[in-house]
């Protein structure tokens, strides 16, 4: 937990630095009114105080000392693959349409990532992608990307 | 008396075959679009707009408004069952409701959501019928300075939303506020922190962020152990609330209703802000505040009452002034214009049939929704019997498509995926996620109203004490801030003296 | 100076002018696009361009002027850049159109990027909104000229509520200040939308608000507001509006309004463009459309055909000038 607290505090400090640098061309004060940079700087300052507080408590070890519940290596690989599959859904969807991409995503995650038996996975995939098609595209006419096959 | 006869006339319009068909169609579509993540009531209403062109104006408005409040019922279903908020205002419901579902109490949560939605919907309609004109006059006294203090009050709740360290909760609230600084500056009109991306001009849409940090992140955590989590079985009798549950939630729903209706009347606040504000308020009043964040039944009662009340609240400025209080009522007004009716302060006198049919239809629509939702709760809950490994990919799929549907672009889908990873890290680092989302929702209101106030007063901060409502809110705010301080000092002093 | 929204009260007169403009274009061959037509609107359902396009689409389809089903799709975001990018990324596509509204001109200007309006194939500009300046009903100023004098005596103390920063309402205030002289400084209070701005005004927080005529009328009738100037060239003939003085007759040379229309994809086939020209003219000739325009007090001047690209450039240049005036661009 101490390491994660340190990382969180540092990540927030990095965010603050980004905000401060990226707003440098904006006005902090316009005449008698606060300008576009007013609130970002105010927030950055307050965040810095709290991030320092978190950092100090992590260094001194006064914060939460419960160990982090990390997954084992296979668990990590599993959620990593699952996460990449989610990104892949978007990438494939932009070329082949969301329905095709959904079929690929569902089958891949169920059979390959979660190691489910093939038949129930196929049934679940068929039902889920049918729902996507019927509700989103067929009925509600939401403009989801369509593939070369028209769905 | 006159109002009663007008309502009677309204019911005369609604309780006909075309009237009932319009209401039932509206609430059914609302229920479905509300339940689908990323697709809100305004999408459903826009979809139905062309259908309403040839219809009688009263029927058209009855149907379209059915979508609006029907969606509030629908949103809580997906939120509770699969932890993906169906629409913006059901994020709180996802935070608390899904925790209950995982304890096997999905039926309870759904029933409380349906009942408090119903109670708030009907009460709101009564208030609308009898006090709309008087209330809108009061609501006009609320403006930028009051909005700023309300937003501040809401943000101050973020400190208490975490389950652990206050520093971490505040830090995440500030994280949300900082993210919200991205986009076009609301007052100066210049771009801020967009790094040249036109997709960032409107800032981070809050729904994809919520879908990411709640929906996707939690699924990642549950899949760590191989997705072998046991299906959650809800027994039919578990859906029946005990008298104790109802009594426990009743006051929460009342408070939620008040917050929701008031916020609904203010343009720019809307159902999302009101649901979060009600959540924050309830935490102060709840008899079991320690349950918040772990599945609090009264939290669901209060937020669901709040978002339904805000829909009827938003009808107040619409009917009395012709001003849209939310994107949903903007579509209703557009429908009126397309029907050749000019909305405005004279609408209630010029178009009594239309206005009172609408009000009567809201009574009928809420009853239909209750009939639809309460007995269906166990059936909806049975979706959780599907083994998690088959459910999880589908949930993520719907989350991603929903995030895409928010703006019809891959950008919002990318935001959801990115915040899925951030959310996963936050869970591991024990950083609370509710303050992040709360701050993101309230930030635009906070900044816009602060700077508007100072423009109105030409830079003088005295504007916050010169206006009666603003002064009253300031006192409340000080009490909220000082109370815990005084309490802790007193207990410390007591401890020392004994 | 800015005079493209010169809008006569009755759209019929404008139509005659519009027809004259397109007469040469009619000679070209016309070709109808095949399949459903999608009009991307850059804002959420219920916004002004959305309402206009939905009304136009329903008349086109109901009267049989256009057989292709027309669908309105709301692609909101980024000051209409989401919708613009969507349509601009489909050169030559005959089934995708974009609803023209003010942000098509102003967003790239304010963002400091290259103008986008001239990347589209313009099809027609056929609706304008007409604006009224409202003051508090009990305000000591009974017209815009008096309001300006109060502002001159009390710098920055006269306030106007309006929708987004740099938008039409702020442009109006800038034009009023310019017309009144350098020593007049008023304060503009931006809001997230027109409804919020009206609420601020109705709550008595500002002296003025700028609204379209159809928004203004109910408030005037209910006694919640007093009209102090109409921003058209001449007074309107409608009974309810005939008494409202123009800004020009009060010695303030300000006319302004918003323009709406249709844009095609880049490199659109000229034959399809000419087909649209004819369909837009047919639309504006229907009774339904004219009733809609006059019922909502919109301007119905039609710009199509060969004169359109120049008109578009004119609209753009007017907006460059006014945005520079209010300091939204350098």
Coordinates of N, CA and C in Angstrom, one line a residue, chain B residues 134-216:
Chain B
X134 N -46.2 29.3 -8.5 CA -45.6 29.8 -7.3 C -44.1 29.4 -7.2
X135 N -43.9 28.1 -7.4 CA -42.5 27.6 -7.3 C -41.6 28.2 -8.3
X136 N -42.1 28.4 -9.5 CA -41.1 29.0 -10.5 C -40.7 30.4 -10.2
X137 N -41.6 31.1 -9.5 CA -41.2 32.4 -9.0 C -40.1 32.4 -8.0
X138 N -40.2 31.4 -7.1 CA -39.1 31.2 -6.1 C -37.9 30.8 -6.8
X139 N -38.0 29.8 -7.7 CA -36.8 29.3 -8.4 C -36.0 30.4 -9.1
X140 N -36.8 31.4 -9.6 CA -36.1 32.5 -10.3 C -35.1 33.3 -9.3
X141 N -35.4 33.2 -8.0 CA -34.6 33.9 -7.1 C -33.2 33.2 -6.9
X142 N -33.2 32.0 -7.4 CA -31.9 31.3 -7.4 C -31.1 31.5 -8.6
X143 N -29.9 32.0 -8.5 CA -29.1 32.2 -9.7 C -27.7 31.9 -9.3
X144 N -26.8 32.4 -10.1 CA -25.3 32.1 -10.0 C -24.8 32.0 -8.6
X145 N -25.0 33.0 -7.7 CA -24.4 32.8 -6.4 C -24.9 31.6 -5.6
X146 N -26.3 31.4 -5.7 CA -26.9 30.3 -5.0 C -26.4 28.9 -5.6
X147 N -26.3 28.9 -7.0 CA -25.8 27.7 -7.6 C -24.4 27.4 -7.1
X148 N -23.6 28.4 -7.0 CA -22.2 28.2 -6.6 C -22.1 27.5 -5.2
X149 N -22.9 28.1 -4.3 CA -22.9 27.5 -3.0 C -23.5 26.1 -2.9
X150 N -24.5 25.9 -3.8 CA -25.1 24.5 -3.8 C -24.0 23.5 -4.3
X151 N -23.3 23.9 -5.4 CA -22.3 23.1 -6.0 C -21.2 22.8 -4.9
X152 N -20.8 23.9 -4.2 CA -19.8 23.7 -3.2 C -20.2 22.8 -2.1
X153 N -21.5 22.9 -1.7 CA -22.1 21.9 -0.8 C -22.0 20.5 -1.2
X154 N -22.3 20.3 -2.5 CA -22.2 19.0 -3.1 C -20.8 18.5 -3.1
X155 N -19.8 19.3 -3.5 CA -18.4 18.9 -3.5 C -17.9 18.6 -2.1
X156 N -18.4 19.4 -1.2 CA -17.9 19.1 0.2 C -18.3 17.7 0.7
X157 N -19.4 17.2 0.0 CA -19.8 15.8 0.4 C -18.8 14.8 -0.1
X158 N -18.0 15.2 -1.1 CA -17.0 14.2 -1.6 C -16.0 13.7 -0.5
X159 N -15.8 14.6 0.5 CA -14.8 14.2 1.5 C -15.4 13.0 2.3
X160 N -16.7 12.9 2.4 CA -17.3 11.8 3.2 C -17.6 10.6 2.3
X161 N -17.4 10.7 1.0 CA -17.8 9.6 0.1 C -16.9 8.4 0.1
X162 N -15.7 8.7 0.6 CA -14.7 7.5 0.6 C -15.1 6.6 1.7
X163 N -14.4 5.4 1.7 CA -14.7 4.5 2.8 C -13.4 4.5 3.7
X164 N -12.4 5.2 3.3 CA -11.2 5.2 4.1 C -10.7 6.6 4.5
X165 N -9.5 6.9 4.0 CA -8.9 8.1 4.3 C -9.5 9.4 3.7
X166 N -9.7 10.4 4.5 CA -10.3 11.7 4.0 C -9.4 12.3 3.0
X167 N -8.1 12.2 3.3 CA -7.1 12.8 2.3 C -7.3 12.2 1.0
X168 N -7.4 10.9 0.9 CA -7.6 10.3 -0.4 C -8.9 10.7 -1.1
X169 N -10.0 10.7 -0.3 CA -11.2 11.1 -0.8 C -11.2 12.5 -1.4
X170 N -10.6 13.5 -0.7 CA -10.5 14.8 -1.1 C -9.6 14.9 -2.4
X171 N -8.5 14.1 -2.4 CA -7.6 14.1 -3.5 C -8.3 13.7 -4.8
X172 N -9.1 12.6 -4.6 CA -9.9 12.1 -5.8 C -10.9 13.2 -6.3
X173 N -11.5 13.9 -5.3 CA -12.4 14.9 -5.7 C -11.7 16.0 -6.5
X174 N -10.5 16.3 -6.0 CA -9.8 17.4 -6.8 C -9.3 16.8 -8.1
X175 N -9.0 15.5 -8.2 CA -8.7 14.9 -9.4 C -9.8 15.1 -10.4
X176 N -11.0 14.9 -10.0 CA -12.2 15.1 -10.8 C -12.4 16.5 -11.3
X177 N -12.1 17.4 -10.3 CA -12.3 18.8 -10.7 C -11.2 19.3 -11.7
X178 N -10.0 18.7 -11.5 CA -8.9 19.1 -12.5 C -9.2 18.5 -13.9
X179 N -9.7 17.3 -13.9 CA -10.1 16.8 -15.3 C -11.2 17.6 -15.9
X180 N -12.1 18.1 -15.0 CA -13.2 18.9 -15.5 C -12.8 20.3 -16.1
X181 N -11.5 20.7 -15.8 CA -11.0 22.0 -16.3 C -10.7 21.9 -17.8
X182 N -10.7 20.7 -18.4 CA -10.4 20.5 -19.8 C -11.6 21.0 -20.6
X183 N -11.4 21.7 -21.7 CA -12.5 22.1 -22.6 C -12.5 23.6 -22.8
X184 N -13.6 24.0 -23.4 CA -13.7 25.4 -23.6 C -14.1 26.1 -22.3
X185 N -13.3 27.2 -22.0 CA -13.6 27.9 -20.8 C -15.0 28.5 -20.9
X186 N -15.9 28.2 -19.9 CA -17.3 28.6 -20.0 C -17.5 30.1 -20.0
X187 N -16.6 30.9 -19.5 CA -16.9 32.3 -19.4 C -16.0 33.1 -20.5
X188 N -14.8 32.7 -20.6 CA -13.9 33.5 -21.6 C -14.1 32.9 -23.0
X189 N -14.5 31.6 -23.1 CA -14.7 31.1 -24.4 C -13.4 30.6 -25.0
X190 N -12.3 30.7 -24.3 CA -11.0 30.2 -24.9 C -10.8 28.7 -24.6
X191 N -10.0 28.0 -25.4 CA -9.8 26.6 -25.1 C -8.8 26.5 -23.9
X192 N -8.9 25.4 -23.2 CA -8.1 25.2 -22.0 C -7.8 23.7 -21.9
X193 N -6.5 23.4 -21.8 CA -6.0 22.0 -21.6 C -6.5 21.0 -22.6
X194 N -6.8 21.5 -23.9 CA -7.3 20.6 -24.9 C -6.2 20.0 -25.7
X195 N -5.0 20.5 -25.6 CA -3.8 20.0 -26.3 C -4.1 19.8 -27.8
X196 N -4.9 20.7 -28.4 CA -5.2 20.7 -29.8 C -6.2 19.6 -30.3
X197 N -6.8 18.8 -29.3 CA -7.8 17.8 -29.8 C -9.2 18.5 -29.8
X198 N -9.8 18.4 -30.9 CA -11.1 19.0 -31.0 C -12.1 18.2 -30.2
X199 N -11.8 16.9 -30.0 CA -12.7 16.0 -29.2 C -12.8 16.5 -27.7
X200 N -11.7 17.2 -27.3 CA -11.6 17.6 -25.9 C -12.3 19.0 -25.7
X201 N -12.8 19.6 -26.7 CA -13.4 21.0 -26.6 C -14.5 21.0 -25.6
X202 N -15.3 19.9 -25.5 CA -16.4 19.8 -24.6 C -16.0 19.2 -23.2
X203 N -14.7 18.9 -23.1 CA -14.2 18.3 -21.9 C -14.5 16.8 -21.9
X204 N -14.2 16.2 -20.7 CA -14.5 14.8 -20.6 C -15.9 14.6 -20.2
X205 N -16.6 13.9 -21.1 CA -18.0 13.6 -20.8 C -18.0 12.7 -19.6
X206 N -19.0 12.9 -18.7 CA -18.9 12.2 -17.4 C -19.3 10.7 -17.5
X207 N -20.2 10.4 -18.4 CA -20.7 9.1 -18.5 C -19.6 8.0 -18.9
X208 N -18.8 8.3 -19.9 CA -17.7 7.3 -20.2 C -16.7 7.2 -19.1
X209 N -16.5 8.3 -18.4 CA -15.6 8.2 -17.2 C -16.2 7.3 -16.2
X210 N -17.5 7.4 -15.9 CA -18.2 6.6 -14.9 C -18.2 5.2 -15.4
X211 N -18.5 4.9 -16.7 CA -18.5 3.6 -17.2 C -17.2 2.9 -17.0
X212 N -16.1 3.7 -17.2 CA -14.8 3.2 -17.1 C -14.4 2.9 -15.6
X213 N -14.5 3.8 -14.7 CA -14.0 3.6 -13.4 C -15.0 2.7 -12.6
X214 N -16.2 2.6 -12.9 CA -17.1 1.6 -12.2 C -17.2 0.3 -13.0
X215 N -17.9 0.4 -14.2 CA -18.2 -0.8 -14.9 C -16.9 -1.6 -15.3
X216 N -16.1 -1.0 -16.1 CA -14.9 -1.8 -16.6 C -13.9 -2.2 -15.5

